[in-house]
Tab-separated table of C-alpha atoms and ligand atoms in Angstrom:
chain	number	residue	atom	x	y	z
A	1	UNK	CA	138.761	128.166	158.525
A	2	UNK	CA	138.662	127.978	162.154
A	3	UNK	CA	137.230	124.295	163.480
A	4	UNK	CA	133.775	125.059	164.648
A	5	UNK	CA	132.461	123.080	167.505
A	6	UNK	CA	129.093	123.329	169.329
A	7	UNK	CA	130.792	125.446	171.896
A	8	UNK	CA	131.410	128.335	169.332
A	9	UNK	CA	128.083	128.177	167.964
A	10	UNK	CA	126.714	130.253	171.114
A	11	UNK	CA	124.113	127.695	172.072
A	12	UNK	CA	122.196	127.431	175.176
A	13	UNK	CA	123.274	125.331	178.260
A	14	UNK	CA	120.185	122.989	177.725
A	15	UNK	CA	121.047	122.337	174.226
A	16	UNK	CA	124.793	121.639	174.650
A	17	UNK	CA	123.620	119.501	177.608
A	18	UNK	CA	121.336	117.354	175.120
A	19	UNK	CA	123.821	117.395	172.385
A	20	UNK	CA	126.409	115.676	174.941
A	21	UNK	CA	123.836	113.219	175.852
A	22	UNK	CA	123.046	112.319	172.164
A	23	UNK	CA	126.911	111.796	171.578
A	24	UNK	CA	127.467	114.426	169.174
A	25	UNK	CA	130.961	115.863	169.600
A	26	UNK	CA	131.132	118.056	166.831
A	27	UNK	CA	128.974	119.593	164.072
A	28	UNK	CA	128.688	117.557	160.804
A	29	UNK	CA	129.859	119.728	157.826
A	30	UNK	CA	126.244	120.571	156.992
A	31	UNK	CA	125.734	121.645	160.817
A	32	UNK	CA	128.794	123.919	160.941
A	33	UNK	CA	127.602	125.889	157.627
A	34	UNK	CA	123.942	126.064	158.287
A	35	UNK	CA	123.436	126.634	161.990
A	36	UNK	CA	124.970	130.006	161.797
A	37	UNK	CA	123.298	131.207	158.559
A	38	UNK	CA	119.790	130.306	160.322
A	39	UNK	CA	120.722	131.967	163.256
A	40	UNK	CA	121.318	134.871	161.509
A	41	UNK	CA	117.742	134.420	160.091
A	42	UNK	CA	118.851	133.778	156.552
A	43	UNK	CA	116.989	131.431	153.961
A	44	UNK	CA	118.888	128.437	153.030
A	45	UNK	CA	118.933	126.040	150.229
A	46	UNK	CA	120.819	122.872	152.025
A	47	UNK	CA	121.446	120.265	149.403
A	48	UNK	CA	122.092	117.247	151.837
A	49	UNK	CA	120.447	113.954	152.489
A	50	UNK	CA	119.748	111.563	155.251
A	51	UNK	CA	122.884	110.856	157.145
A	52	UNK	CA	124.537	114.129	156.681
A	53	UNK	CA	123.279	115.546	159.934
A	54	UNK	CA	120.541	117.896	158.125
A	55	UNK	CA	117.842	117.353	160.723
A	56	UNK	CA	119.906	118.866	163.617
A	57	UNK	CA	121.111	121.521	161.229
A	58	UNK	CA	117.759	123.209	161.337
A	59	UNK	CA	116.400	121.741	164.578
A	60	UNK	CA	119.237	123.673	166.565
A	61	UNK	CA	118.667	127.105	165.129
A	62	UNK	CA	114.806	126.532	165.402
A	63	UNK	CA	114.931	125.602	168.842
A	64	UNK	CA	117.365	128.436	170.040
A	65	UNK	CA	115.011	131.036	168.358
A	66	UNK	CA	111.737	129.581	169.978
A	67	UNK	CA	110.224	132.140	172.290
A	68	UNK	CA	109.381	129.443	174.902
A	69	UNK	CA	106.645	131.855	176.857
A	70	UNK	CA	104.935	132.131	173.415
A	71	UNK	CA	102.411	129.171	172.789
A	72	UNK	CA	101.740	129.631	169.371
A	73	UNK	CA	103.188	127.679	166.283
A	74	UNK	CA	106.810	129.411	165.689
A	75	UNK	CA	108.280	126.739	163.538
A	76	UNK	CA	106.691	124.140	161.056
A	77	UNK	CA	108.494	121.433	159.090
A	78	UNK	CA	106.881	119.693	156.333
A	79	UNK	CA	108.184	115.997	155.461
A	80	UNK	CA	107.199	113.671	152.570
A	81	UNK	CA	106.686	110.657	154.612
A	82	UNK	CA	105.008	109.793	158.062
A	83	UNK	CA	108.193	107.886	158.831
A	84	UNK	CA	110.464	110.768	158.191
A	85	UNK	CA	108.011	113.039	160.200
A	86	UNK	CA	108.545	110.568	163.036
A	87	UNK	CA	112.224	110.695	162.732
A	88	UNK	CA	112.673	114.275	162.703
A	89	UNK	CA	110.233	114.935	165.752
A	90	UNK	CA	112.239	112.103	167.511
A	91	UNK	CA	115.057	114.185	166.922
A	92	UNK	CA	113.598	117.526	168.102
A	93	UNK	CA	112.329	115.872	171.383
A	94	UNK	CA	116.007	114.704	172.080
A	95	UNK	CA	117.513	118.085	171.609
A	96	UNK	CA	114.765	119.861	173.857
A	97	UNK	CA	114.661	117.178	176.621
A	98	UNK	CA	116.311	119.836	178.981
A	99	UNK	CA	113.978	122.698	177.619
A	100	UNK	CA	110.661	121.535	179.345
A	101	UNK	CA	108.812	124.970	177.923
A	102	UNK	CA	109.209	123.701	174.145
A	103	UNK	CA	107.200	121.198	172.934
A	104	UNK	CA	106.814	119.295	169.415
A	105	UNK	CA	103.925	117.785	167.764
A	106	UNK	CA	104.131	115.434	164.571
A	107	UNK	CA	100.974	115.117	162.546
A	108	UNK	CA	100.682	113.025	159.592
A	109	UNK	CA	97.969	111.044	157.493
A	110	UNK	CA	97.381	107.554	158.838
A	111	UNK	CA	97.091	108.558	162.550
A	112	UNK	CA	93.350	109.280	164.148
A	113	UNK	CA	92.972	112.822	163.798
A	114	UNK	CA	91.592	112.738	167.294
A	115	UNK	CA	94.606	111.980	168.872
A	116	UNK	CA	96.201	114.750	167.093
A	117	UNK	CA	93.586	117.147	168.416
A	118	UNK	CA	94.595	116.190	171.643
A	119	UNK	CA	98.179	116.725	171.124
A	120	UNK	CA	97.717	120.151	169.430
A	121	UNK	CA	95.765	121.057	172.807
A	122	UNK	CA	99.185	121.289	174.383
A	123	UNK	CA	100.021	124.081	172.126
A	124	UNK	CA	103.261	122.976	170.686
A	125	UNK	CA	105.448	125.667	169.405
A	126	UNK	CA	106.798	123.227	166.620
A	127	UNK	CA	104.977	121.148	164.254
A	128	UNK	CA	106.386	118.454	162.191
A	129	UNK	CA	103.906	116.999	159.450
A	130	UNK	CA	103.265	115.810	156.059
A	131	UNK	CA	101.401	118.323	153.669
A	132	UNK	CA	98.180	116.722	153.242
A	133	UNK	CA	97.294	116.325	156.944
A	134	UNK	CA	98.749	119.565	157.829
A	135	UNK	CA	96.188	121.203	155.336
A	136	UNK	CA	93.557	119.224	156.801
A	137	UNK	CA	94.140	120.843	160.270
A	138	UNK	CA	94.818	124.420	158.713
A	139	UNK	CA	91.096	123.965	157.113
A	140	UNK	CA	89.574	122.823	160.276
A	141	UNK	CA	91.409	125.556	162.169
A	142	UNK	CA	92.997	123.268	164.683
A	143	UNK	CA	96.345	124.574	163.330
A	144	UNK	CA	97.059	128.128	162.806
A	145	UNK	CA	100.286	129.453	161.236
A	146	UNK	CA	100.193	133.252	161.726
A	147	UNK	CA	103.047	133.298	164.378
A	148	UNK	CA	105.311	131.014	162.272
A	149	UNK	CA	108.891	132.322	161.982
A	150	UNK	CA	110.336	129.603	160.338
A	151	UNK	CA	109.239	126.943	157.553
A	152	UNK	CA	111.337	123.982	156.653
A	153	UNK	CA	110.662	121.825	153.582
A	154	UNK	CA	112.621	118.552	154.161
A	155	UNK	CA	113.304	116.340	151.297
A	156	UNK	CA	111.334	118.890	148.997
A	157	UNK	CA	112.335	116.994	145.908
A	158	UNK	CA	110.398	113.797	147.337
A	159	UNK	CA	107.494	115.852	148.226
A	160	UNK	CA	107.357	117.402	144.938
A	161	UNK	CA	107.753	113.881	143.303
A	162	UNK	CA	104.897	112.627	145.443
A	163	UNK	CA	102.632	115.444	144.064
A	164	UNK	CA	102.501	117.724	147.213
A	165	UNK	CA	103.256	120.854	145.154
A	166	UNK	CA	99.947	122.358	145.421
A	167	UNK	CA	99.551	121.483	149.037
A	168	UNK	CA	103.013	122.933	149.734
A	169	UNK	CA	102.172	126.185	148.068
A	170	UNK	CA	98.329	126.441	150.194
A	171	UNK	CA	100.505	125.790	153.520
A	172	UNK	CA	103.042	128.390	152.750
A	173	UNK	CA	100.456	131.029	151.673
A	174	UNK	CA	99.356	130.740	155.263
A	175	UNK	CA	102.385	131.701	156.953
A	176	UNK	CA	103.694	135.395	157.367
A	177	UNK	CA	105.663	136.631	154.519
A	178	UNK	CA	108.348	137.867	156.704
A	179	UNK	CA	109.280	134.021	157.891
A	180	UNK	CA	112.376	132.499	157.093
A	181	UNK	CA	112.425	129.683	154.733
A	182	UNK	CA	114.585	126.667	154.727
A	183	UNK	CA	114.693	124.011	152.124
A	184	UNK	CA	116.535	120.825	151.867
A	185	UNK	CA	116.570	118.525	148.994
A	186	UNK	CA	118.905	115.903	147.697
A	187	UNK	CA	118.356	117.010	144.469
A	188	UNK	CA	117.849	120.387	142.574
A	189	UNK	CA	115.431	119.791	139.583
A	190	UNK	CA	113.628	122.816	138.048
A	191	UNK	CA	110.601	122.341	140.002
A	192	UNK	CA	112.396	123.197	143.302
A	193	UNK	CA	114.542	125.964	141.916
A	194	UNK	CA	110.713	127.367	141.092
A	195	UNK	CA	109.872	127.094	144.547
A	196	UNK	CA	112.895	128.347	145.934
A	197	UNK	CA	112.440	131.698	143.576
A	198	UNK	CA	108.851	131.902	144.677
A	199	UNK	CA	109.029	131.731	148.672
A	200	UNK	CA	112.610	132.286	149.608
A	201	UNK	CA	114.549	135.604	150.128
A	202	UNK	CA	118.120	135.883	149.092
A	203	UNK	CA	118.686	132.212	149.798
A	204	UNK	CA	122.273	130.938	150.624
A	205	UNK	CA	123.279	127.763	149.116
A	206	UNK	CA	125.038	124.909	151.403
A	207	UNK	CA	125.916	121.802	149.527
A	208	UNK	CA	127.382	118.968	151.371
A	209	UNK	CA	128.432	115.513	149.940
A	210	UNK	CA	126.574	112.655	151.611
A	211	UNK	CA	128.701	110.908	153.693
A	212	UNK	CA	127.267	107.526	152.283
A	213	UNK	CA	128.737	108.861	148.891
A	214	UNK	CA	131.912	107.393	150.449
A	215	UNK	CA	130.628	104.212	151.813
A	216	UNK	CA	133.663	102.205	152.345
A	217	UNK	CA	132.234	99.514	154.111
A	218	UNK	CA	129.920	98.474	151.400
A	219	UNK	CA	130.808	96.103	148.952
A	220	UNK	CA	129.054	97.030	145.621
A	221	UNK	CA	128.407	94.405	143.188
A	222	UNK	CA	126.370	94.424	139.831
A	223	UNK	CA	125.251	91.731	137.542
A	224	UNK	CA	124.091	91.947	134.190
A	225	UNK	CA	120.887	89.803	133.960
A	226	UNK	CA	117.822	89.751	131.922
A	227	UNK	CA	114.658	90.502	133.546
A	228	UNK	CA	113.411	86.813	133.322
A	229	UNK	CA	116.602	85.831	134.968
A	230	UNK	CA	116.428	87.941	138.039
A	231	UNK	CA	114.462	85.858	140.346
A	232	UNK	CA	116.781	82.896	140.224
A	233	UNK	CA	119.847	85.419	140.623
A	234	UNK	CA	118.196	86.896	143.587
A	235	UNK	CA	117.238	83.724	145.307
A	236	UNK	CA	120.818	82.299	144.824
A	237	UNK	CA	122.442	85.373	146.423
A	238	UNK	CA	120.042	85.180	149.403
A	239	UNK	CA	120.924	81.663	149.790
A	240	UNK	CA	124.712	82.158	149.221
A	241	UNK	CA	125.010	84.780	151.725
A	242	UNK	CA	122.577	83.466	154.408
A	243	UNK	CA	120.750	86.601	154.420
A	244	UNK	CA	118.536	87.304	157.469
A	245	UNK	CA	118.042	90.942	156.873
A	246	UNK	CA	117.924	92.561	153.393
A	247	UNK	CA	116.164	95.381	151.626
A	248	UNK	CA	115.039	94.519	147.974
A	249	UNK	CA	114.268	97.568	146.145
A	250	UNK	CA	111.606	97.765	143.067
A	251	UNK	CA	110.395	100.542	141.189
A	252	UNK	CA	106.580	100.349	141.415
A	253	UNK	CA	104.051	99.018	143.846
A	254	UNK	CA	103.220	96.341	141.403
A	255	UNK	CA	106.690	95.082	141.134
A	256	UNK	CA	106.583	95.050	144.731
A	257	UNK	CA	103.595	92.857	145.131
A	258	UNK	CA	104.675	90.612	142.445
A	259	UNK	CA	108.056	89.728	144.022
A	260	UNK	CA	106.584	89.517	147.187
A	261	UNK	CA	104.136	86.689	145.679
A	262	UNK	CA	106.920	84.992	143.883
A	263	UNK	CA	109.370	84.865	146.990
A	264	UNK	CA	106.319	83.576	149.076
A	265	UNK	CA	105.869	80.751	146.893
A	266	UNK	CA	109.402	79.816	147.192
A	267	UNK	CA	109.178	79.933	151.114
A	268	UNK	CA	111.236	82.950	151.886
A	269	UNK	CA	109.996	85.116	154.798
A	270	UNK	CA	109.077	88.238	152.932
A	271	UNK	CA	107.010	91.358	153.211
A	272	UNK	CA	106.068	94.341	151.177
A	273	UNK	CA	106.223	97.939	151.604
A	274	UNK	CA	104.776	100.633	149.500
A	275	UNK	CA	102.648	103.867	149.304
A	276	UNK	CA	99.484	101.771	148.251
A	277	UNK	CA	99.349	100.026	151.680
A	278	UNK	CA	97.451	101.513	154.491
A	279	UNK	CA	99.404	103.143	157.112
A	280	UNK	CA	98.896	100.624	159.791
A	281	UNK	CA	99.784	97.876	157.476
A	282	UNK	CA	103.187	99.881	156.629
A	283	UNK	CA	103.682	100.267	160.450
A	284	UNK	CA	103.089	96.495	161.241
A	285	UNK	CA	105.359	95.456	158.179
A	286	UNK	CA	108.056	97.815	159.741
A	287	UNK	CA	107.759	96.621	162.974
A	288	UNK	CA	108.012	92.946	161.643
A	289	UNK	CA	111.345	93.612	159.837
A	290	UNK	CA	112.886	95.429	162.693
A	291	UNK	CA	112.066	92.217	164.797
A	292	UNK	CA	113.557	90.096	162.070
A	293	UNK	CA	110.286	88.134	161.658
A	294	UNK	CA	110.236	89.170	157.913
A	295	UNK	CA	113.939	88.590	156.654
A	296	UNK	CA	113.441	90.321	153.390
A	297	UNK	CA	111.609	93.627	152.939
A	298	UNK	CA	110.531	94.610	149.328
A	299	UNK	CA	110.137	98.321	149.059
A	300	UNK	CA	109.650	101.283	146.816
A	301	UNK	CA	111.927	104.089	147.211
A	302	UNK	CA	109.294	106.287	148.636
A	303	UNK	CA	107.996	103.782	150.997
A	304	UNK	CA	111.553	103.158	152.038
A	305	UNK	CA	112.309	106.975	153.020
A	306	UNK	CA	113.550	107.369	156.430
A	307	UNK	CA	114.026	103.578	157.140
A	308	UNK	CA	116.613	103.556	159.670
A	309	UNK	CA	116.854	99.735	160.708
A	310	UNK	CA	120.135	98.518	162.314
A	311	UNK	CA	122.003	95.479	161.046
A	312	UNK	CA	120.541	95.366	157.401
A	313	UNK	CA	123.115	92.930	155.609
A	314	UNK	CA	122.445	93.734	152.226
A	315	UNK	CA	120.420	95.915	149.631
A	316	UNK	CA	119.105	94.606	146.192
A	317	UNK	CA	118.307	96.924	143.385
A	318	UNK	CA	116.175	94.574	141.943
A	319	UNK	CA	115.120	97.345	139.573
A	320	UNK	CA	117.714	99.868	138.736
A	321	UNK	CA	117.274	103.043	140.517
A	322	UNK	CA	116.065	106.187	138.451
A	323	UNK	CA	119.264	108.035	139.324
A	324	UNK	CA	122.480	108.281	141.429
A	325	UNK	CA	120.753	109.957	144.196
A	326	UNK	CA	118.511	107.178	144.711
A	327	UNK	CA	121.040	104.736	144.285
A	328	UNK	CA	123.245	106.171	147.059
A	329	UNK	CA	120.020	106.605	149.262
A	330	UNK	CA	119.069	102.995	148.794
A	331	UNK	CA	122.405	101.358	149.377
A	332	UNK	CA	123.167	103.577	152.442
A	333	UNK	CA	120.478	101.409	154.195
A	334	UNK	CA	123.161	98.953	154.948
A	335	UNK	CA	126.781	99.271	156.103
A	336	UNK	CA	125.340	101.597	158.877
A	337	UNK	CA	126.974	102.359	162.353
A	338	UNK	CA	130.332	100.918	161.160
A	339	UNK	CA	129.025	97.525	160.020
A	340	UNK	CA	129.833	96.184	156.492
A	341	UNK	CA	126.972	95.767	154.014
A	342	UNK	CA	126.571	94.216	150.546
A	343	UNK	CA	124.712	96.276	147.846
A	344	UNK	CA	123.646	94.226	144.779
A	345	UNK	CA	122.571	95.695	141.523
A	346	UNK	CA	120.668	94.172	138.645
A	347	UNK	CA	121.607	95.810	135.419
A	348	UNK	CA	119.799	94.369	131.948
A	349	UNK	CA	121.377	95.343	128.326
A	350	UNK	CA	118.702	97.999	127.796
A	351	UNK	CA	119.964	99.956	130.910
A	352	UNK	CA	123.579	100.422	130.119
A	353	UNK	CA	123.435	104.255	129.769
A	354	UNK	CA	121.243	104.544	133.056
A	355	UNK	CA	123.863	102.365	134.631
A	356	UNK	CA	126.936	103.887	133.654
A	357	UNK	CA	126.164	107.220	135.507
A	358	UNK	CA	125.493	105.420	138.595
A	359	UNK	CA	128.844	103.413	138.255
A	360	UNK	CA	130.811	106.669	137.360
A	361	UNK	CA	129.539	107.944	140.618
A	362	UNK	CA	131.152	105.147	142.535
A	363	UNK	CA	134.491	105.397	140.998
A	364	UNK	CA	136.109	102.039	141.186
A	365	UNK	CA	133.696	100.826	143.799
A	366	UNK	CA	131.093	98.921	141.950
A	367	UNK	CA	132.178	95.276	140.708
A	368	UNK	CA	130.652	93.249	137.835
A	369	UNK	CA	130.136	89.774	139.017
A	370	UNK	CA	128.880	86.532	137.267
A	371	UNK	CA	125.489	86.099	137.962
A	372	UNK	CA	124.882	82.969	139.733
A	373	UNK	CA	121.678	80.738	139.184
A	374	UNK	CA	120.766	82.196	135.946
A	375	UNK	CA	120.090	79.711	133.163
A	376	UNK	CA	122.626	80.239	130.360
A	377	UNK	CA	120.202	81.232	127.934
A	378	UNK	CA	119.375	84.335	130.291
A	379	UNK	CA	122.853	85.083	131.210
A	380	UNK	CA	123.079	87.958	128.274
A	381	UNK	CA	125.793	89.899	130.056
A	382	UNK	CA	126.361	93.161	128.283
A	383	UNK	CA	129.585	92.368	126.717
A	384	UNK	CA	128.523	88.930	125.644
A	385	UNK	CA	125.249	90.139	124.358
A	386	UNK	CA	127.277	92.345	122.167
A	387	UNK	CA	129.543	89.617	121.196
A	388	UNK	CA	126.405	87.379	120.320
A	389	UNK	CA	125.470	89.945	117.823
A	390	UNK	CA	128.807	89.889	116.277
A	391	UNK	CA	129.729	86.033	115.982
A	392	UNK	CA	127.184	83.970	117.818
A	393	UNK	CA	128.410	80.826	117.746
A	394	UNK	CA	131.887	81.527	119.364
A	395	UNK	CA	130.464	83.994	121.744
A	396	UNK	CA	127.968	81.742	123.221
A	397	UNK	CA	130.767	79.031	124.073
A	398	UNK	CA	132.559	81.947	125.635
A	399	UNK	CA	129.698	82.710	127.575
A	400	UNK	CA	128.957	79.309	128.735
A	401	UNK	CA	132.667	78.760	129.883
A	402	UNK	CA	132.568	81.932	131.485
A	403	UNK	CA	129.315	80.917	133.506
A	404	UNK	CA	130.495	77.209	134.198
A	405	UNK	CA	133.844	78.832	135.734
A	406	UNK	CA	131.879	81.090	137.943
A	407	UNK	CA	129.618	78.321	138.932
A	408	UNK	CA	132.157	75.994	139.944
A	409	UNK	CA	133.813	78.723	141.838
A	410	UNK	CA	130.545	79.162	143.832
A	411	UNK	CA	130.552	75.613	144.624
A	412	UNK	CA	133.699	75.782	146.040
A	413	UNK	CA	133.197	78.759	147.864
B	501	AMP	P1	120.202	112.863	159.604
B	501	AMP	O1	121.108	113.259	158.414
B	501	AMP	O2	119.668	114.281	160.249
B	501	AMP	O3	119.128	111.986	159.394
B	501	AMP	O4	121.398	112.399	160.707
B	501	AMP	C1	121.671	111.060	160.496
B	501	AMP	C2	122.155	110.455	161.859
B	501	AMP	O5	123.323	111.132	162.201
B	501	AMP	C3	120.999	110.456	163.131
B	501	AMP	O6	121.362	109.660	163.899
B	501	AMP	C4	121.474	111.894	164.057
B	501	AMP	O7	121.281	111.792	165.123
B	501	AMP	C5	123.278	111.727	163.766
B	501	AMP	N1	124.000	113.018	163.601
B	501	AMP	C6	123.510	114.079	163.344
B	501	AMP	N2	124.488	115.008	163.820
B	501	AMP	C7	125.425	114.409	164.320
B	501	AMP	C8	126.683	114.935	165.143
B	501	AMP	N3	127.011	116.000	165.011
B	501	AMP	N4	127.538	114.054	165.449
B	501	AMP	C9	127.076	112.478	165.741
B	501	AMP	N5	125.855	111.954	165.130
B	501	AMP	C10	125.185	113.128	164.349
């Protein structure tokens, strides 16, 4: 295959100029495959996640096919979270910086609706939004989708996980049947396939491995540790590595709140981020984390979507992620822009099967470490736990010896 570059994609002068300013020298694999298909007005299913350049992959063809004299909404992008909607809109704005006749508006829950009415008065041709607020505007008649040519469902799996399916369908039903429908999703569960069958015409599949899958700069370690001992191991690692900016993932809002309380009690500068918090609280927390006022941000997967903070030193999977995609997504928050990063995963003995899929996906990159700071009684490593059952006394001695050796090593480190 010939090398694809932006010049061979027949892009406008204005867009090429913007791409140069943005420092994009060559299309990423998803862009090289997707842009020509979308320019031919094909429907596309893109299996790709953040970090692959997927936003520009759909934004470039949208911009190139907008009729700038027409002030109706011609393209709509639906995103699961406000953070992602802002990020996508920012990328669009950079790409249209030399195209003054095209405008983009982002709309999402949590922002005063009056401000959105004002923005919509500018008659943007491109709207980026979250499903709930989009539907709200459609019901009020402040957004009309009759002239939409392209719809993008970005991070469609997340939107379905968040219960937006009905909203998405209501929105799609207000767009012309002749529209081009583009769907991006990191995973392809049955519900996504149903959506594509219902709303796409002869879609073309494009699949790229996330760049983060390689993750050469992230040192990945895992610890076999009981639920009870997790907090001790966590604080030990924070102190040992003198972490000033780290993300800690929990699976539920409650676990986030619990851990925030516990770490606060121990005097750590922590903050929580989850979907149960009001939007303004979430924004304030993100701003404090970016500034470094909060050293440790404890978050759920959904709330952390789209977080792009430079210099995150470490990611903790305090709770084991549900699947490999989530694992890759979580640890990809560190080791960005050529910097190195640390990823620590806590695994309990009941989670071996779930964890082995993650471990397999990372080939030989995930290393077992002895858990620092855990009391010996809590240090039931998966292997030693098996041995306890077989010959308890000997195994206990072995476990204690292993722990003491690693503690000595740590003390000398
Ligand atoms: P995304 O996967 O869309 O979230 O993009 C991840 C990051 O890669 C963003 O900061 C983009 O601006 C950047 N990016 C996207 N495409 C390219 C490209 N062709 N060359 C360099 N950087 C890119």
